[in-house]
Amino acid sequence: MSRPNNFVILGGGISGLSTAWYLSRYAPSSTKILLLEGSNRFGGWIKSKRVGKHKILFEQGPRTLRPNGVGGSVVLDMVNKLNLTPSLHAVTKDDDAVKNRFIYYPDRIIKLPGTSLLSSLKSIIMNNFLLKSIPSILFEPFIKPQKNNHDETIHEFISRRFNNSMSDILISALIHGIYAGDVKKLSIRSTFTRLYDLEQRYGSVIKGLLMSNKEAFLSQQDKDLLKIINDENKELLAIFKNVSLYSFKDGIEQLSSAIVNDLKNRENVQLKTNNQVTKLEFGENVKIFTNDGIYEADHVISALPSRALYHILPKKDTLPHLNYNPSVSVAIINLAYAHPNILPVKGFGYLIPQSTPNNPYHVLGVVFDSDAMPLQDEPSRTYTKLTVMMGGHYFNSISEKDDFPSEEILLQRSIEILEKHLGIYSTPLYYLVDIQKNCIPQYYVGHYSRLKELHYAIKRNYTNQLSVTGASYWGVSVNDCVLNSAKLVFNFLSNSPNVVTGLEKVEIE
Ligand SMILES: Cc1cc2nc3c(=O)[nH]c(=O)nc-3n(C[C@H](O)[C@H](O)[C@H](O)COP(=O)(O)OP(=O)(O)OC[C@H]3O[C@@H](n4cnc5c(N)ncnc54)[C@H](O)[C@@H]3O)c2cc1C
């Protein structure tokens, strides 16, 4: 295969931007790169805004990144190369924001077992459902495994290997925090891949955790990437060994903005906003039609949500499943109070499990932003900042009808909830309310098998003219998005495999 020389990347979220960044850095300088973004800004769901006279930072999308795993290292490497290290705000593993995590169940805030033995024991003894989990953890290694690559819901898997209350309470809360999704619909294989793999390989999650090491599940490509990154970023990675979470002085958007600024300085890169792609045509080259013009490419990399790609394909039936998974909508209500200490507890915040009764406003969780990132505002530690997240899978039916509650109602409901859950009676000094429509893709059961079919269909029908990256496929976190874009580019540059789709992981089973 001759390597494409003229790339058009669709979508200017973190996946599209990082794809352009890796291509611009590592492909020969003769490679032409054009990125087309439909809206009037880059960054996609990454949105950090400063509000009001005091320029308070509110995050409407991602608010923290994790340094762990291959994705964590890849993003830190990028941060280093973009000279963003002076702006880093890191939270260490011994910080209250990391140690203190809560859920709201059934009618109060409960601290989850922390890192210290004493506090873990205390929270287990004081909470009946945690106490009930202990026997299920002890007996898990004796439960017969299902080792036939069978996918099932998160709820089915956790209930089968542990117990119902663990899936109904702990895991459903966690899933509200990551996917805003329903544990009874999401695929264990594609969301908690490590747990799934542990059962497949060791027959038990607990046995696997005890027997495996960090390297056990890394592909050769992951290992090669890690080796290069570790060698090039020794100092930063050593500092980050003790870090659990991080962001930047001006929020996560500092990352996407730094990528955009870097790309603007590259002669072979063109970035265009206000270019909504409406149609693709495949012939000798690919023609890309937007509301602003027609462009040509040897190869198109779609970093769009899979449903958006579905709508611009010339023949819808040439690629299966792009339209299968829905995405959920989440209402984000950011609030800042003019007092530093109005919270009854210190920590990262709390999540609300699906099984919590009396959750009429469908709150998914509340983040204590001023505890998690206390230094992003001036003067620091002056405000209490909170983010209430509502909706997700609970909004599915109103999302279809586009019948969301108004911003006033969402604000009022948030204030009511904070009064009830946290005893906060003050009026917020600043607030921001937004509904992020269709923002988090939901990997329903069977996602992996569908990706496999999609991979072979791209190979067959669009050989070397189309590949995909983005949150619709291999993970929704910023780390996942950047890692998958990096791998896509490195596959192109190494000519291996000789047809790149972005989904080749399905071939290494
Ligand atoms: C509320 C919220 C909180 C989150 N919190 C975290 C967190 O704390 N940590 C974390 O790691 N992750 C978090 N995530 C997940 C993460 O932010 C996203 O999964 C990630 O940003 C998705 O990036 P993407 O580039 O794949 O997709 P997107 O951001 O959706 O980018 C796709 C881009 O394509 C453009 N586009 C769409 N259709 C067209 C078209 N036809 N033509 C041209 N352009 C088009 C869109 O305008 C958009 O800019 C959060 C997500 C949300 C919504």
CSV table of N, CA and C in Angstrom, one decimal, residues 110-218:
chain,number,residue,atom,x,y,z
A,110,ILE,N,-22.9,8.8,51.8
A,110,ILE,CA,-22.1,7.7,52.4
A,110,ILE,C,-20.7,7.8,51.8
A,111,LYS,N,-19.7,7.7,52.7
A,111,LYS,CA,-18.3,7.7,52.2
A,111,LYS,C,-18.0,6.3,51.8
A,112,LEU,N,-17.4,6.2,50.6
A,112,LEU,CA,-16.9,4.9,50.1
A,112,LEU,C,-15.6,4.5,50.7
A,113,PRO,N,-15.3,3.2,50.8
A,113,PRO,CA,-14.0,2.8,51.4
A,113,PRO,C,-12.9,3.6,50.7
A,114,GLY,N,-12.0,4.1,51.5
A,114,GLY,CA,-10.9,4.9,51.0
A,114,GLY,C,-9.6,4.1,50.9
A,115,THR,N,-8.5,4.9,50.9
A,115,THR,CA,-7.2,4.2,50.7
A,115,THR,C,-6.7,3.7,52.1
A,116,SER,N,-7.2,4.3,53.2
A,116,SER,CA,-6.6,3.9,54.5
A,116,SER,C,-7.5,2.7,55.0
A,117,LEU,N,-6.8,1.8,55.6
A,117,LEU,CA,-7.5,0.6,56.1
A,117,LEU,C,-8.6,0.9,57.1
A,118,LEU,N,-8.2,1.8,58.0
A,118,LEU,CA,-9.1,2.2,59.1
A,118,LEU,C,-10.4,2.8,58.6
A,119,SER,N,-10.2,3.8,57.7
A,119,SER,CA,-11.4,4.5,57.1
A,119,SER,C,-12.3,3.5,56.3
A,120,SER,N,-11.6,2.6,55.6
A,120,SER,CA,-12.3,1.6,54.8
A,120,SER,C,-13.2,0.7,55.7
A,121,LEU,N,-12.5,0.2,56.8
A,121,LEU,CA,-13.2,-0.6,57.7
A,121,LEU,C,-14.5,0.1,58.3
A,122,LYS,N,-14.2,1.4,58.7
A,122,LYS,CA,-15.3,2.1,59.3
A,122,LYS,C,-16.5,2.2,58.3
A,123,SER,N,-16.2,2.6,57.1
A,123,SER,CA,-17.3,2.8,56.1
A,123,SER,C,-18.0,1.5,55.8
A,124,ILE,N,-17.2,0.4,55.8
A,124,ILE,CA,-17.9,-0.9,55.5
A,124,ILE,C,-18.8,-1.4,56.7
A,125,ILE,N,-18.3,-1.2,57.9
A,125,ILE,CA,-19.0,-1.6,59.1
A,125,ILE,C,-20.3,-0.8,59.2
A,126,MET,N,-20.2,0.5,58.9
A,126,MET,CA,-21.4,1.4,59.1
A,126,MET,C,-22.4,1.3,57.9
A,127,ASN,N,-22.0,0.6,56.9
A,127,ASN,CA,-23.0,0.6,55.8
A,127,ASN,C,-23.3,-0.9,55.4
A,128,ASN,N,-24.6,-1.2,55.6
A,128,ASN,CA,-25.0,-2.6,55.5
A,128,ASN,C,-24.7,-3.1,54.1
A,129,PHE,N,-24.9,-2.3,53.0
A,129,PHE,CA,-24.7,-2.9,51.7
A,129,PHE,C,-23.3,-3.2,51.4
A,130,LEU,N,-22.4,-2.4,52.0
A,130,LEU,CA,-20.9,-2.7,51.8
A,130,LEU,C,-20.6,-4.0,52.6
A,131,LEU,N,-21.1,-4.1,53.8
A,131,LEU,CA,-20.9,-5.3,54.6
A,131,LEU,C,-21.3,-6.5,53.9
A,132,LYS,N,-22.5,-6.4,53.2
A,132,LYS,CA,-23.0,-7.6,52.5
A,132,LYS,C,-22.2,-8.0,51.3
A,133,SER,N,-21.3,-7.0,50.8
A,133,SER,CA,-20.5,-7.3,49.7
A,133,SER,C,-19.3,-8.2,50.0
A,134,ILE,N,-18.9,-8.2,51.3
A,134,ILE,CA,-17.7,-8.9,51.7
A,134,ILE,C,-17.7,-10.4,51.3
A,135,PRO,N,-18.8,-11.1,51.7
A,135,PRO,CA,-18.9,-12.6,51.3
A,135,PRO,C,-18.8,-12.8,49.8
A,136,SER,N,-19.5,-11.9,49.1
A,136,SER,CA,-19.5,-12.1,47.6
A,136,SER,C,-18.1,-11.9,47.0
A,137,ILE,N,-17.3,-11.0,47.7
A,137,ILE,CA,-15.9,-10.9,47.2
A,137,ILE,C,-15.1,-12.1,47.5
A,138,LEU,N,-15.3,-12.6,48.7
A,138,LEU,CA,-14.6,-13.8,49.1
A,138,LEU,C,-14.9,-15.1,48.3
A,139,PHE,N,-16.2,-15.1,47.9
A,139,PHE,CA,-16.6,-16.3,47.2
A,139,PHE,C,-16.4,-16.2,45.6
A,140,GLU,N,-16.2,-15.0,45.2
A,140,GLU,CA,-16.1,-14.8,43.7
A,140,GLU,C,-15.1,-15.8,43.0
A,141,PRO,N,-14.0,-16.1,43.6
A,141,PRO,CA,-13.0,-17.0,42.9
A,141,PRO,C,-13.6,-18.4,42.7
A,142,PHE,N,-14.7,-18.7,43.4
A,142,PHE,CA,-15.2,-20.1,43.3
A,142,PHE,C,-16.4,-20.1,42.3
A,143,ILE,N,-16.8,-19.0,41.7
A,143,ILE,CA,-17.9,-19.0,40.8
A,143,ILE,C,-17.4,-19.4,39.4
A,144,LYS,N,-18.2,-20.3,38.8
A,144,LYS,CA,-17.8,-20.8,37.5
A,144,LYS,C,-17.8,-19.7,36.5
A,145,PRO,N,-16.7,-19.6,35.7
A,145,PRO,CA,-16.6,-18.5,34.7
A,145,PRO,C,-17.4,-18.8,33.5
A,146,GLN,N,-17.7,-17.7,32.8
A,146,GLN,CA,-18.3,-17.9,31.4
A,146,GLN,C,-17.2,-17.4,30.5
A,147,LYS,N,-16.5,-18.4,29.9
A,147,LYS,CA,-15.2,-18.1,29.2
A,147,LYS,C,-15.4,-18.2,27.7
A,148,ASN,N,-16.5,-17.9,27.2
A,148,ASN,CA,-16.7,-18.1,25.7
A,148,ASN,C,-16.8,-16.7,25.0
A,149,ASN,N,-16.1,-15.7,25.4
A,149,ASN,CA,-16.2,-14.4,24.8
A,149,ASN,C,-17.7,-13.9,24.8
A,150,HIS,N,-18.4,-14.3,25.7
A,150,HIS,CA,-19.8,-13.9,25.8
A,150,HIS,C,-20.0,-12.5,26.4
A,151,ASP,N,-20.7,-11.6,25.7
A,151,ASP,CA,-20.9,-10.3,26.3
A,151,ASP,C,-22.2,-10.3,27.1
A,152,GLU,N,-22.3,-9.4,28.0
A,152,GLU,CA,-23.6,-9.3,28.8
A,152,GLU,C,-23.6,-7.9,29.4
A,153,THR,N,-24.7,-7.5,30.1
A,153,THR,CA,-24.7,-6.1,30.6
A,153,THR,C,-23.8,-6.1,31.9
A,154,ILE,N,-23.4,-4.9,32.2
A,154,ILE,CA,-22.6,-4.7,33.5
A,154,ILE,C,-23.3,-5.3,34.6
A,155,HIS,N,-24.6,-5.0,34.7
A,155,HIS,CA,-25.4,-5.5,35.8
A,155,HIS,C,-25.4,-7.0,35.9
A,156,GLU,N,-25.6,-7.7,34.7
A,156,GLU,CA,-25.6,-9.2,34.7
A,156,GLU,C,-24.2,-9.7,35.2
A,157,PHE,N,-23.2,-9.1,34.7
A,157,PHE,CA,-21.8,-9.6,35.0
A,157,PHE,C,-21.5,-9.5,36.5
A,158,ILE,N,-21.8,-8.2,37.1
A,158,ILE,CA,-21.4,-8.0,38.5
A,158,ILE,C,-22.3,-8.8,39.4
A,159,SER,N,-23.6,-8.9,39.0
A,159,SER,CA,-24.5,-9.7,39.9
A,159,SER,C,-24.1,-11.2,39.8
A,160,ARG,N,-23.7,-11.7,38.7
A,160,ARG,CA,-23.3,-13.1,38.5
A,160,ARG,C,-22.1,-13.4,39.3
A,161,ARG,N,-21.1,-12.5,39.3
A,161,ARG,CA,-19.8,-12.8,39.9
A,161,ARG,C,-19.7,-12.2,41.4
A,162,PHE,N,-20.5,-11.2,41.7
A,162,PHE,CA,-20.5,-10.7,43.1
A,162,PHE,C,-22.0,-10.8,43.6
A,163,ASN,N,-22.6,-9.7,43.7
A,163,ASN,CA,-24.1,-9.7,44.0
A,163,ASN,C,-24.8,-8.6,43.5
A,164,ASN,N,-26.2,-8.6,43.6
A,164,ASN,CA,-27.0,-7.6,43.0
A,164,ASN,C,-26.8,-6.3,43.6
A,165,SER,N,-26.6,-6.2,44.9
A,165,SER,CA,-26.5,-4.9,45.5
A,165,SER,C,-25.2,-4.2,45.1
A,166,MET,N,-24.2,-5.0,44.8
A,166,MET,CA,-23.0,-4.3,44.3
A,166,MET,C,-23.2,-3.6,42.9
A,167,SER,N,-24.0,-4.3,42.0
A,167,SER,CA,-24.3,-3.7,40.7
A,167,SER,C,-25.3,-2.6,40.9
A,168,ASP,N,-26.3,-2.8,41.7
A,168,ASP,CA,-27.4,-1.8,41.8
A,168,ASP,C,-26.9,-0.5,42.5
A,169,ILE,N,-25.9,-0.7,43.4
A,169,ILE,CA,-25.5,0.5,44.2
A,169,ILE,C,-24.2,1.0,43.8
A,170,LEU,N,-23.1,0.3,44.0
A,170,LEU,CA,-21.8,0.8,43.8
A,170,LEU,C,-21.5,1.0,42.3
A,171,ILE,N,-21.7,0.0,41.5
A,171,ILE,CA,-21.3,0.0,40.1
A,171,ILE,C,-22.2,1.0,39.3
A,172,SER,N,-23.5,1.0,39.7
A,172,SER,CA,-24.4,1.9,38.9
A,172,SER,C,-24.0,3.3,39.2
A,173,ALA,N,-23.6,3.6,40.4
A,173,ALA,CA,-23.2,5.0,40.7
A,173,ALA,C,-21.9,5.4,39.9
A,174,LEU,N,-21.0,4.4,39.8
A,174,LEU,CA,-19.8,4.7,39.1
A,174,LEU,C,-20.1,4.9,37.6
A,175,ILE,N,-21.0,4.1,37.1
A,175,ILE,CA,-21.4,4.2,35.7
A,175,ILE,C,-22.1,5.6,35.4
A,176,HIS,N,-22.8,6.1,36.4
A,176,HIS,CA,-23.4,7.4,36.2
A,176,HIS,C,-22.3,8.4,36.1
A,177,GLY,N,-21.2,8.2,36.8
A,177,GLY,CA,-20.1,9.2,36.8
A,177,GLY,C,-19.3,9.2,35.5
A,178,ILE,N,-19.3,8.0,34.8
A,178,ILE,CA,-18.5,8.0,33.6
A,178,ILE,C,-19.3,8.1,32.3
A,179,TYR,N,-20.4,7.2,32.3
A,179,TYR,CA,-21.2,7.2,31.0
A,179,TYR,C,-22.5,7.8,31.1
A,180,ALA,N,-22.9,8.3,32.4
A,180,ALA,CA,-24.3,8.7,32.6
A,180,ALA,C,-25.3,7.7,32.1
A,181,GLY,N,-24.9,6.4,32.2
A,181,GLY,CA,-25.6,5.3,31.5
A,181,GLY,C,-26.3,4.4,32.4
A,182,ASP,N,-27.0,3.4,31.8
A,182,ASP,CA,-27.8,2.4,32.5
A,182,ASP,C,-27.0,1.1,32.6
A,183,VAL,N,-26.7,0.6,33.8
A,183,VAL,CA,-25.9,-0.6,34.0
A,183,VAL,C,-26.6,-1.8,33.4
A,184,LYS,N,-28.0,-1.7,33.2
A,184,LYS,CA,-28.7,-2.8,32.6
A,184,LYS,C,-28.7,-2.8,31.1
A,185,LYS,N,-28.0,-1.9,30.5
A,185,LYS,CA,-27.9,-1.9,29.0
A,185,LYS,C,-26.5,-1.9,28.5
A,186,LEU,N,-25.5,-1.3,29.3
A,186,LEU,CA,-24.2,-1.2,28.8
A,186,LEU,C,-23.4,-2.5,28.9
A,187,SER,N,-22.5,-2.7,27.9
A,187,SER,CA,-21.7,-3.9,27.8
A,187,SER,C,-20.6,-3.9,28.7
A,188,ILE,N,-20.4,-5.0,29.5
A,188,ILE,CA,-19.3,-5.2,30.4
A,188,ILE,C,-18.0,-5.2,29.6
A,189,ARG,N,-18.1,-5.9,28.4
A,189,ARG,CA,-16.8,-6.1,27.6
A,189,ARG,C,-16.2,-4.8,27.2
A,190,SER,N,-17.1,-3.8,26.8
A,190,SER,CA,-16.6,-2.6,26.2
A,190,SER,C,-16.5,-1.4,27.2
A,191,THR,N,-17.0,-1.6,28.5
A,191,THR,CA,-16.9,-0.5,29.4
A,191,THR,C,-15.9,-0.9,30.5
A,192,PHE,N,-16.1,-2.0,31.2
A,192,PHE,CA,-15.2,-2.5,32.2
A,192,PHE,C,-14.3,-3.6,31.6
A,193,THR,N,-13.6,-3.3,30.5
A,193,THR,CA,-12.9,-4.3,29.8
A,193,THR,C,-12.0,-5.1,30.6
A,194,ARG,N,-11.3,-4.5,31.6
A,194,ARG,CA,-10.4,-5.2,32.4
A,194,ARG,C,-11.1,-6.3,33.2
A,195,LEU,N,-12.2,-6.0,33.8
A,195,LEU,CA,-12.9,-7.0,34.6
A,195,LEU,C,-13.3,-8.2,33.7
A,196,TYR,N,-13.8,-7.9,32.5
A,196,TYR,CA,-14.2,-8.9,31.5
A,196,TYR,C,-13.0,-9.8,31.2
A,197,ASP,N,-11.9,-9.1,30.9
A,197,ASP,CA,-10.7,-9.9,30.5
A,197,ASP,C,-10.2,-10.7,31.7
A,198,LEU,N,-10.3,-10.3,32.9
A,198,LEU,CA,-9.8,-11.0,34.0
A,198,LEU,C,-10.6,-12.4,34.1
A,199,GLU,N,-11.9,-12.3,33.9
A,199,GLU,CA,-12.7,-13.5,33.9
A,199,GLU,C,-12.3,-14.4,32.8
A,200,GLN,N,-12.1,-13.8,31.6
A,200,GLN,CA,-11.8,-14.7,30.4
A,200,GLN,C,-10.5,-15.4,30.6
A,201,ARG,N,-9.5,-14.6,31.2
A,201,ARG,CA,-8.1,-15.2,31.3
A,201,ARG,C,-7.9,-16.0,32.5
A,202,TYR,N,-8.4,-15.6,33.6
A,202,TYR,CA,-8.1,-16.2,34.9
A,202,TYR,C,-9.3,-17.0,35.5
A,203,GLY,N,-10.4,-16.8,34.9
A,203,GLY,CA,-11.6,-17.5,35.4
A,203,GLY,C,-12.3,-16.8,36.6
A,204,SER,N,-11.6,-15.7,37.1
A,204,SER,CA,-12.2,-15.0,38.2
A,204,SER,C,-11.5,-13.6,38.3
A,205,VAL,N,-12.4,-12.6,38.7
A,205,VAL,CA,-11.9,-11.2,38.7
A,205,VAL,C,-10.8,-11.1,39.9
A,206,ILE,N,-11.2,-11.7,41.0
A,206,ILE,CA,-10.3,-11.5,42.2
A,206,ILE,C,-9.0,-12.3,42.0
A,207,LYS,N,-9.1,-13.5,41.5
A,207,LYS,CA,-7.9,-14.3,41.2
A,207,LYS,C,-7.0,-13.6,40.2
A,208,GLY,N,-7.7,-13.1,39.2
A,208,GLY,CA,-6.9,-12.4,38.1
A,208,GLY,C,-6.2,-11.1,38.7
A,209,LEU,N,-6.9,-10.4,39.6
A,209,LEU,CA,-6.3,-9.2,40.2
A,209,LEU,C,-5.1,-9.6,41.0
A,210,LEU,N,-5.2,-10.7,41.6
A,210,LEU,CA,-4.0,-11.1,42.5
A,210,LEU,C,-2.9,-11.7,41.6
A,211,MET,N,-3.2,-12.4,40.5
A,211,MET,CA,-2.2,-13.1,39.7
A,211,MET,C,-1.6,-12.2,38.6
A,212,SER,N,-2.3,-11.2,38.1
A,212,SER,CA,-1.8,-10.5,37.0
A,212,SER,C,-1.0,-9.3,37.4
A,213,ASN,N,-0.1,-8.8,36.5
A,213,ASN,CA,0.5,-7.5,36.7
A,213,ASN,C,0.0,-6.5,35.7
A,214,LYS,N,0.5,-5.3,35.8
A,214,LYS,CA,0.0,-4.2,34.9
A,214,LYS,C,0.2,-4.5,33.5
A,215,GLU,N,1.3,-5.2,33.2
A,215,GLU,CA,1.7,-5.5,31.8
A,215,GLU,C,0.9,-6.5,31.1
A,216,ALA,N,0.2,-7.3,31.9
A,216,ALA,CA,-0.5,-8.6,31.4
A,216,ALA,C,-1.4,-8.3,30.3
A,217,PHE,N,-2.1,-7.1,30.3
A,217,PHE,CA,-3.1,-6.9,29.3
A,217,PHE,C,-2.7,-5.9,28.2
A,218,LEU,N,-1.4,-5.6,28.2
A,218,LEU,CA,-0.9,-4.6,27.2
A,218,LEU,C,-0.6,-5.3,25.8
